[in-house]
Coordinates of C-alpha atoms and ligand atoms in Angstrom, one line a residue:
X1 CA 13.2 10.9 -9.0
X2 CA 11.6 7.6 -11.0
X3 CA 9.0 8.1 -13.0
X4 CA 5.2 8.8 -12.1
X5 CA 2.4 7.0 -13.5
X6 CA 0.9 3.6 -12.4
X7 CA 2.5 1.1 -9.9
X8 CA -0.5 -1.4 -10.3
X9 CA -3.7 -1.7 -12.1
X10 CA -6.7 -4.2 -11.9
X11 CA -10.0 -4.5 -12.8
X12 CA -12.8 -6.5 -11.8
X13 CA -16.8 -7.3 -13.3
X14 CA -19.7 -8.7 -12.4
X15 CA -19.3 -12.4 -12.3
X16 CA -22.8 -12.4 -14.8
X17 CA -23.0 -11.6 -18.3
X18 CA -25.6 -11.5 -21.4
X19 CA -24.5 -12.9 -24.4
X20 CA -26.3 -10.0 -26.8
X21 CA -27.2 -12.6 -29.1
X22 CA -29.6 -13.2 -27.1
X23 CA -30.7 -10.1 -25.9
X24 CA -31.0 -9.1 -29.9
X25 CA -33.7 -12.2 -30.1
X26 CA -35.5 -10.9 -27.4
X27 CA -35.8 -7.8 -28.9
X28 CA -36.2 -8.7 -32.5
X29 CA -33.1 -6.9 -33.9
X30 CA -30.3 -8.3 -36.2
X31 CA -27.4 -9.7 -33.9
X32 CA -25.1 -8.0 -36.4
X33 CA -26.1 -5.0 -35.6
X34 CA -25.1 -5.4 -32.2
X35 CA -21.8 -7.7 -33.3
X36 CA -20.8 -5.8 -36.0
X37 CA -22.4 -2.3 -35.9
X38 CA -21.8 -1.6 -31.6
X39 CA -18.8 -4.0 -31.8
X40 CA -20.2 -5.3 -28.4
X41 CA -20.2 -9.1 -27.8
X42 CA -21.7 -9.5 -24.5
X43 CA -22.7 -7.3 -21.6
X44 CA -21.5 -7.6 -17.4
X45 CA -24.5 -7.5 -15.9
X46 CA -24.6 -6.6 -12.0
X47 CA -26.0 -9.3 -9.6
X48 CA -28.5 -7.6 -6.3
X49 CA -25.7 -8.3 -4.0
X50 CA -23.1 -6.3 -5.8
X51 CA -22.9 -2.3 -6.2
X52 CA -20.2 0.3 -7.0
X53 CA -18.7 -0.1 -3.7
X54 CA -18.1 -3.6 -4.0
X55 CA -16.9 -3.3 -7.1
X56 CA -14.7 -0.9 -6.0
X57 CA -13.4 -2.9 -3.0
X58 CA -12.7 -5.7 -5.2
X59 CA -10.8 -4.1 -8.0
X60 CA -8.6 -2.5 -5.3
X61 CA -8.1 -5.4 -3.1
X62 CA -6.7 -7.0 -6.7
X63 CA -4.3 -4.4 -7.4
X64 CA -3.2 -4.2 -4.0
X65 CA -2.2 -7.7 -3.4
X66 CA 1.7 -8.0 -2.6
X67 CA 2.1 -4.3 -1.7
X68 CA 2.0 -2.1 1.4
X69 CA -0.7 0.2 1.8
X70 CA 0.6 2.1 4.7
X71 CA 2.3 4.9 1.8
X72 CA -1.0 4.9 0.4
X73 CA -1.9 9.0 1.1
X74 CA -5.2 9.6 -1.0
X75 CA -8.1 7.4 -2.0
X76 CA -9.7 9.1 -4.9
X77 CA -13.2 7.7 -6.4
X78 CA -14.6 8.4 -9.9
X79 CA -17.9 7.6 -10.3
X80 CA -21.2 8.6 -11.7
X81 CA -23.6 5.8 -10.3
X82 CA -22.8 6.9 -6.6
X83 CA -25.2 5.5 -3.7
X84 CA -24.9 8.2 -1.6
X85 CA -25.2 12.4 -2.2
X86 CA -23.1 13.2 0.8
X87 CA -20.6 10.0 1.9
X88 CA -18.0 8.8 -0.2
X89 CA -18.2 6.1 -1.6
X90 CA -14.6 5.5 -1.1
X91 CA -14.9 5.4 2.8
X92 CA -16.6 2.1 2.7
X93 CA -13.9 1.1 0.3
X94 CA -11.2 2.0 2.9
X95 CA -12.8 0.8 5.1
X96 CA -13.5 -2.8 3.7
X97 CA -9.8 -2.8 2.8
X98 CA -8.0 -1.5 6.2
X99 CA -6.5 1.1 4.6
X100 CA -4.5 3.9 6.8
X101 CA -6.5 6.6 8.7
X102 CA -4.0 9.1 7.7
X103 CA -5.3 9.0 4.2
X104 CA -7.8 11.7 2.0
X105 CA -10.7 10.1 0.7
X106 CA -13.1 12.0 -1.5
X107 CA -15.0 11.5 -5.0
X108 CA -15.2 12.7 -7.7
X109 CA -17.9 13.0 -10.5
X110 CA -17.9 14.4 -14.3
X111 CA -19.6 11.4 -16.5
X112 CA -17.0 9.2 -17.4
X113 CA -14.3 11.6 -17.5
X114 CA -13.7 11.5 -13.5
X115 CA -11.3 8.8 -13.7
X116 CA -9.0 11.1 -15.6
X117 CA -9.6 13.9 -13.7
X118 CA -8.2 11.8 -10.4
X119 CA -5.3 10.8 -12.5
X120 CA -4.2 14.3 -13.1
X121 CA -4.8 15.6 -9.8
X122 CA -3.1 12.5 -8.5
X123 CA 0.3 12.9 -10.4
X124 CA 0.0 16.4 -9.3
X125 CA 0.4 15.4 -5.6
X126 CA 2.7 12.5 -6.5
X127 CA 5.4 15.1 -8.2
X128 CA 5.1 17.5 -4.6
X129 CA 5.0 14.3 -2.4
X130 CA 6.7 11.8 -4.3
X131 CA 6.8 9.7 -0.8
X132 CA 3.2 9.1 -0.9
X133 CA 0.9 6.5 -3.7
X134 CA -2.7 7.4 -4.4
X135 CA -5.1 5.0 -5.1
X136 CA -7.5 5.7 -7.4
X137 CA -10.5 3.7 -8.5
X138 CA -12.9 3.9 -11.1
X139 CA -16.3 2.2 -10.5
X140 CA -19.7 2.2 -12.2
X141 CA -22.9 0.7 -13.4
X142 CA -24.4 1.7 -17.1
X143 CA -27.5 1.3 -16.8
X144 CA -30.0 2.8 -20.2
X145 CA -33.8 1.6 -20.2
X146 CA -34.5 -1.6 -21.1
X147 CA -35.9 -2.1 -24.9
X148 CA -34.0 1.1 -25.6
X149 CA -31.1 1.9 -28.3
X150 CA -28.9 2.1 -25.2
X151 CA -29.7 -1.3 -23.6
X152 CA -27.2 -3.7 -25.7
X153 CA -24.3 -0.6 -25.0
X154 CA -24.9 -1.5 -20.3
X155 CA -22.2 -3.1 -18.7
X156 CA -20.2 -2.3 -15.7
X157 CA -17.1 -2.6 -14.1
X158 CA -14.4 -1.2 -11.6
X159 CA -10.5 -0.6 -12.2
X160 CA -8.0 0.6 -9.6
X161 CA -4.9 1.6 -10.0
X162 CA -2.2 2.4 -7.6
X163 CA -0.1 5.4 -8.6
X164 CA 3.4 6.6 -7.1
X165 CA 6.5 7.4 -7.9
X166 CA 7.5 4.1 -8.9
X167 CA 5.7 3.5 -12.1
X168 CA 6.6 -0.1 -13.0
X169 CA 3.7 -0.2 -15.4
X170 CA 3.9 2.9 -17.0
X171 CA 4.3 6.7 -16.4
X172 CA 1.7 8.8 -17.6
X173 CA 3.3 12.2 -19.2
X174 CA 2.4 16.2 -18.5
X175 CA 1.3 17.3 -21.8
X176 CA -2.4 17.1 -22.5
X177 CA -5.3 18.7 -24.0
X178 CA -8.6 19.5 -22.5
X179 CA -12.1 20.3 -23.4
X180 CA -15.0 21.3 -22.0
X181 CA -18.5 22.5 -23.5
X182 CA -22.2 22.4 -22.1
X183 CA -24.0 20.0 -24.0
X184 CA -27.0 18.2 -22.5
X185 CA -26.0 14.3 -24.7
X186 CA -26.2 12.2 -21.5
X187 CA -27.2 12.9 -17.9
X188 CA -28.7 11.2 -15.3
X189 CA -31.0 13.7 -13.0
X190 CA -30.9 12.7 -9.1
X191 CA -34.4 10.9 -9.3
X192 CA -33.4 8.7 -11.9
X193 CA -31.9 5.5 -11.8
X194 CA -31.3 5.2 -15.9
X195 CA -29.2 7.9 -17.9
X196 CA -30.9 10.1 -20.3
X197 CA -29.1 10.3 -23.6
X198 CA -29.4 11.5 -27.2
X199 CA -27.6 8.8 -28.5
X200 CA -26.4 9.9 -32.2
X201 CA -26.0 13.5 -30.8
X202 CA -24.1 11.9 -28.2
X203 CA -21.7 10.1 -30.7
X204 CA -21.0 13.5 -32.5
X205 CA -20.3 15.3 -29.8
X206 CA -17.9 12.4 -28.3
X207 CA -16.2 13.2 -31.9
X208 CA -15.8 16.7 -32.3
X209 CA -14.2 16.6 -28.1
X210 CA -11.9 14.3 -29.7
X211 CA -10.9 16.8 -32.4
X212 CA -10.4 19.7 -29.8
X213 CA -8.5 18.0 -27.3
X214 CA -6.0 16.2 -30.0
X215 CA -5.2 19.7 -31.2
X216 CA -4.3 21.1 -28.1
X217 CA -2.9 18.1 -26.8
X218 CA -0.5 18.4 -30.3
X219 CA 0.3 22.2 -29.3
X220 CA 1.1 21.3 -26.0
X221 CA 3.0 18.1 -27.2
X222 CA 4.5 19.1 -30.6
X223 CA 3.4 15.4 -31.4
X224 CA 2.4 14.1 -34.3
X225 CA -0.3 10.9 -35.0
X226 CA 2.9 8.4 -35.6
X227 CA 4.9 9.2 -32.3
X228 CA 2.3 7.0 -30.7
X229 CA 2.7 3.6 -30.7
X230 CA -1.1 2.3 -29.5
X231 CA -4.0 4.3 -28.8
X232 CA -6.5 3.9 -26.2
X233 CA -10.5 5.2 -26.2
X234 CA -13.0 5.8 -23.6
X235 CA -15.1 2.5 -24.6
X236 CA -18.6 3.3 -24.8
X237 CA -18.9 0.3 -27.1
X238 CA -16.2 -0.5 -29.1
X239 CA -17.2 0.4 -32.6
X240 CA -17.3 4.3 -30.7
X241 CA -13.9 3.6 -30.3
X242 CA -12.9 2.4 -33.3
X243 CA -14.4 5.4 -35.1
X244 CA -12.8 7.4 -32.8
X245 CA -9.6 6.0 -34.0
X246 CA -10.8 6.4 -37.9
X247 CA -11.2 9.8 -36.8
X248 CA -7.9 10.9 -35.5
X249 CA -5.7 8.7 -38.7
X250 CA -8.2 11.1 -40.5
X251 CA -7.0 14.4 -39.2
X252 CA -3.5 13.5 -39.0
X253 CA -3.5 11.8 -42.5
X254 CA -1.9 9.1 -40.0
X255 CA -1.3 5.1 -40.7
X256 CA -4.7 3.0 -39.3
X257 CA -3.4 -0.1 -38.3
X258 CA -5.8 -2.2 -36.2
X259 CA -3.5 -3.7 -33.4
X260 CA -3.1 0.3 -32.7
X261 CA -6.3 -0.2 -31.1
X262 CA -8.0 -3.8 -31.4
X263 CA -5.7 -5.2 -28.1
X264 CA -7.2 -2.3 -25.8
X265 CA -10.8 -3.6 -26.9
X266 CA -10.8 -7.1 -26.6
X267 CA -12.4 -6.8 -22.3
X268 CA -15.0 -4.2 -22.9
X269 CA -16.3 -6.6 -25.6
X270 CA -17.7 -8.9 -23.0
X271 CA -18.6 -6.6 -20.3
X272 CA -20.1 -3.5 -21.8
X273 CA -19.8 0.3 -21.1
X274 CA -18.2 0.4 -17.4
X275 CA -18.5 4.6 -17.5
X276 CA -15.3 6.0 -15.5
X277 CA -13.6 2.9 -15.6
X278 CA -14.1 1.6 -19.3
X279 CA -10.5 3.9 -20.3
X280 CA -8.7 1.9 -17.8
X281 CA -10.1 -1.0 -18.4
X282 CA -8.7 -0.3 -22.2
X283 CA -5.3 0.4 -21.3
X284 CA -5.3 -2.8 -19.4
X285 CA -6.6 -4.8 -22.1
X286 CA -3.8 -3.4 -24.4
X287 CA -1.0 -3.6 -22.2
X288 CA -2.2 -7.9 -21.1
X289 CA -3.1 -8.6 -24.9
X290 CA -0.7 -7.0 -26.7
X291 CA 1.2 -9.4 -28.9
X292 CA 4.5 -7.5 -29.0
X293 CA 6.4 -6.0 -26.2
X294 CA 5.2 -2.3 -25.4
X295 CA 8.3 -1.7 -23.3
X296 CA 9.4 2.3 -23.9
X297 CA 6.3 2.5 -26.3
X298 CA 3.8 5.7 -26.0
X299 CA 0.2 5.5 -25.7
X300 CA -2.0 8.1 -26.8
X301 CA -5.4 8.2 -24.0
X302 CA -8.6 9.8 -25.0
X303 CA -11.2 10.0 -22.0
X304 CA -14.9 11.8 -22.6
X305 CA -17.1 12.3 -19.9
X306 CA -20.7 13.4 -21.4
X307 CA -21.8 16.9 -20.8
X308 CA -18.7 17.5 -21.7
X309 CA -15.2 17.6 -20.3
X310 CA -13.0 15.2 -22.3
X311 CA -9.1 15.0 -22.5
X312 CA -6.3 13.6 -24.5
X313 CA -2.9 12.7 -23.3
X314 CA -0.4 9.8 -22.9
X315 CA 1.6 7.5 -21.1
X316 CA 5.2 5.8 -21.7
X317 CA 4.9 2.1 -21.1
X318 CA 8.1 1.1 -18.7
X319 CA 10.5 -1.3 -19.3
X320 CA 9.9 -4.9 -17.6
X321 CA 5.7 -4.0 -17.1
X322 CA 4.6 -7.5 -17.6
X323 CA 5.6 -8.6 -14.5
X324 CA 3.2 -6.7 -12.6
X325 CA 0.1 -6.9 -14.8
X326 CA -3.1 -9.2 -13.2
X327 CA -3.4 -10.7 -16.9
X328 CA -4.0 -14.3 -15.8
X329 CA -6.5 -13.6 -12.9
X330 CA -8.6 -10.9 -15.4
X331 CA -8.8 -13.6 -18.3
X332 CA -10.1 -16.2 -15.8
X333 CA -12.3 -13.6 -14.3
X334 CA -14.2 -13.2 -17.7
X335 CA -13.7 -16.7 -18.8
X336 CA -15.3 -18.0 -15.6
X337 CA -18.7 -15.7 -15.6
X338 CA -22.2 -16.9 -15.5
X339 CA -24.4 -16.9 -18.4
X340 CA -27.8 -15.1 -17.8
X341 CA -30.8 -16.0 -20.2
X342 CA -32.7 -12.7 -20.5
X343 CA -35.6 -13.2 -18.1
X344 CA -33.0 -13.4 -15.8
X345 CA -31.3 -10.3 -16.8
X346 CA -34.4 -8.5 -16.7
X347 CA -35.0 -9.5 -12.7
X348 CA -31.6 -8.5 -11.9
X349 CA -32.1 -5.2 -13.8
X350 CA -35.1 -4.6 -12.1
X351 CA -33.8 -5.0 -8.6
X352 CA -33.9 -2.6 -6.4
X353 CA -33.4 -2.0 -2.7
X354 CA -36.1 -0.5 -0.8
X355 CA -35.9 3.1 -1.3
X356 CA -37.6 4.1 2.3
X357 CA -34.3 2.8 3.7
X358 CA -36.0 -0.5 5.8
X359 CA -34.4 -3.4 6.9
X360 CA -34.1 -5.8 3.8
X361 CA -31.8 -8.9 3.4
X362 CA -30.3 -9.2 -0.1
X363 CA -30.0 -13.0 -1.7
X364 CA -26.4 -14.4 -1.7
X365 CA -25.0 -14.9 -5.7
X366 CA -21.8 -14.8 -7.0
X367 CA -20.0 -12.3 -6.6
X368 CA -16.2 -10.6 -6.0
X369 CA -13.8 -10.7 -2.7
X370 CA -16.9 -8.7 -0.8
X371 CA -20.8 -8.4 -1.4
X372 CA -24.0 -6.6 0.0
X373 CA -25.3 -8.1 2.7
X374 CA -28.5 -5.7 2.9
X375 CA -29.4 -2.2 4.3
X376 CA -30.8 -1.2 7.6
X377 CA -31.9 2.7 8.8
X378 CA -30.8 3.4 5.5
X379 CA -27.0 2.1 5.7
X380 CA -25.8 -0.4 3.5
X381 CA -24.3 -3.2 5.1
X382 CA -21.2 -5.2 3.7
X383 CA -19.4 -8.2 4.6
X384 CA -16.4 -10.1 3.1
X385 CA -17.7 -12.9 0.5
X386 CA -17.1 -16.4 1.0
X387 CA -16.4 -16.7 -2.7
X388 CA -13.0 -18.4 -3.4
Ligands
CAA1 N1 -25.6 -5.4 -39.3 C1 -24.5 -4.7 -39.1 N2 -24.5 -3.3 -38.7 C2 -25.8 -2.8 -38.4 C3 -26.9 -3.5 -38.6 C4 -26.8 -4.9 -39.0 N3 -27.9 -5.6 -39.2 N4 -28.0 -2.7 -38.2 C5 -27.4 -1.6 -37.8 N5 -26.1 -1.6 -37.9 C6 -25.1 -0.5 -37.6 C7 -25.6 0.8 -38.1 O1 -25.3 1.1 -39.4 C8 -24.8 1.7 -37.1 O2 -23.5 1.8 -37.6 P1 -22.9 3.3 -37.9 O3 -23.0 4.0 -36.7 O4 -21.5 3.0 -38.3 O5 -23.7 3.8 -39.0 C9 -24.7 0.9 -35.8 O6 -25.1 -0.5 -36.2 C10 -25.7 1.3 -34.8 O7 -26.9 1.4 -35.4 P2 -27.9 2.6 -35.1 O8 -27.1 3.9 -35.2 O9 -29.2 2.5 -35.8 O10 -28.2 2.3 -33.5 P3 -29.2 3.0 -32.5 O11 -29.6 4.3 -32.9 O12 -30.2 2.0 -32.2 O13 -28.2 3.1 -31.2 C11 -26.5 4.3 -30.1 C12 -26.8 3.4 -31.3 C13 -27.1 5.7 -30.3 C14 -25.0 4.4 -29.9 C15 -27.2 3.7 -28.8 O14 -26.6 2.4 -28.5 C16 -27.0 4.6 -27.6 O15 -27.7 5.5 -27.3 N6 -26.0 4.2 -26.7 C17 -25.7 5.0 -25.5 C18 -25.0 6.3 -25.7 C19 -23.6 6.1 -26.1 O16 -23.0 5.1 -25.8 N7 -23.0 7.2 -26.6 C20 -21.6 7.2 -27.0 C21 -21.0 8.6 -26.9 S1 -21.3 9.3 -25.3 C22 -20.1 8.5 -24.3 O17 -19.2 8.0 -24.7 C23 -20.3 8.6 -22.8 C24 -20.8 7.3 -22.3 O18 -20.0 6.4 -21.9 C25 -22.2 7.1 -22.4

């Protein structure tokens, strides 16, 4: 049997952004700090006629193009900004995309770490049905208070990825080590729209998970800090990660060399925290901005979900896995986005549809291959964009 791992992967943002030079005028605060000391550039913000399921939809109708869906078994969606308690969110996704009824379709929520989660329990029923893909998409909206430490660390953003048995991107290895402990450092009670967090408690915490899971992922492994070529980081901001990255050459009395990491941060720069997906979005990054050729190379993943359950483990980059990356159509994604000034920011933040459920038409603005029409007896109503 070929290897398991990822077929296909692609990502897709809002089609707005805030520079946060701007946003650090507004709020009277040294741009370096945000620059230098968050590492954050600029920050996707989410237009009213986009959500997590369109951003979803998007994504997967990107890393779907050119292939057959009708192996596609299992839809799994990681999220923690869901628009529904009961539906998933995923149907609408399937639906949207025509995928086969003969598939599973479910979600699945931890913080940020429910992207890795449906990895694992994807390559799980790859390796006993290695007939069938999975698709698995990551999708959310980071949303903190506005004029809080938070705000400048928003963003969001979607990746899918197609996984099967034919992993012409790369295969993603069994070893791994886990960690879970009940911390309250971010959470985001049903009746709010905005997280809760304790920022710097949250950063310590993201730490010491790091710590645990990289010595049980070295049990498991027999691995040492060197037998990885790059490393990837669930991207809160990119400084996090960087740190993150100080931390481990730390403990392993390993060699820091920047392009270990700086490739897999260079999107998540300009679009902010993107939760489940901001991993992914990494590993993309690094594999389309890599200078070298990664071919046969192993990359060390490190995904923490807040609250906690984090994990570390890694993938072998296949031979040929340029070919299929979406490199050209993500860098003219980013390159092509609208800049917001901050009042108009602020209105898009503050958007919201009408919470009793009545009929409401949203405004048409850019947006990805499908948008949000508006919501009637409390269903949200999609159409295909006329975007090109
Ligand atoms: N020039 C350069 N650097 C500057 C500066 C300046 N003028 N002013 C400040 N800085 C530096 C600070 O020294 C600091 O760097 P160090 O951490 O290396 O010391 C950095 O900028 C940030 O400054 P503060 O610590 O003062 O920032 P803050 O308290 O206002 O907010 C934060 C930082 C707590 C991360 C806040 O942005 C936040 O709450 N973010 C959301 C929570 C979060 O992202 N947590 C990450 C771990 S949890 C997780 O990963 C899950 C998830 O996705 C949320």
């Amino acid at each position: 049997m070929s290897s398991v791992g990822i077929e296909r992967i692609s990502f897709y943002t809002s089609r707005y952004y805030l520079d946060l030079a701007l946003l650090a005028e507004k709020r009277g605060i040294d741009p370096n700090k945000y620059l230098q000391g968050l590492g954050q550039e600029k920050m996707a913000v989410l237009p009213p006629n986009e959500d997590v399921v369109t951003l979803a939809a998007t994504s997967a109708k990107q890393a779907l193009d050119g292939i057959d869906t009708a192996s596609i078994a299992m839809v799994l969606i990681a999220t923690e900004s869901g628009i529904d308690q009961s539906k998933a969110l995923g149907i609408w996704v399937h639906h949207l995309l025509s995928l086969p009824k003969s598939c599973r379709v479910v979600e699945l929520k931890q913080a940020c770490y429910a992207g890795c989660a449906s990895l694992q329990l994807a390559l799980s029923f790859i390796h006993t049905h290695p007939d069938k893909k999975v698709l698995l998409i990551a999708t959310d909206v980071a949303k903190y208070g506005l004029n809080t430490p938070g705000e400048p660390t928003q963003g969001c953003g979607a990746c899918a990825m197609l996984l099967s048995s034919n992993a012409t991107i790369c295969s993603i290895e069994p070893e791994y080590g886990a960690y879970t402990s009940h911390v309250m450092d971010f959470w985001r009670p049903n009746y709010r729209e905005e997280a809760l967090v304790d920022g710097k408690y949250s950063t310590r915490i993201y730490l010491n998970a790091l710590e645990e899971c990289w010595n049980e992922y070295q049990l498991a492994s027999k691995r040492t800090f060197n037998d990885h070529a790059r490393y990837c980081y669930h991207i809160p901001f990119s400084r996090m990660a960087e740190k993150a990255h100080e931390r481990l050459c730390k403990l392993s009395i390993g060699t820091n060399f920047p392009e270990a990491i700086s490739d897999s941060l260079i999107y998540s720069r300009t679009l902010g925290n993107s939760y489940t997906a901001s991993l992914f979005i990494g590993l993309a990054s690094l594999l389309e901005q890599a200078s070298g050729d990664l071919s046969e190379k192993r990359i060390g993943l490190f995904s923490y979900g807040s609250g906690c359950v984090a994990e570390f483990f890694s993938a072998k980059v296949s031979t040929g896995y340029q070919k299929y990356l979406k490199k050209e159509l993500h860098e003219e994604l980013l390159a092509k986005r609208c800049a917001l000034n901050v009042s108009e920011y602020e209105a898009f933040y503050q958007f919201r549809l009408p919470q009793d459920g009545s009929e409401y038409q949203v405004n048409p603005h850019q947006c990805g291959a499908f948008c949000l029409t508006g919501i009637k007896n409390h269903e949200r109503l999609y159409s295909k964009s006329t975007m090109p």
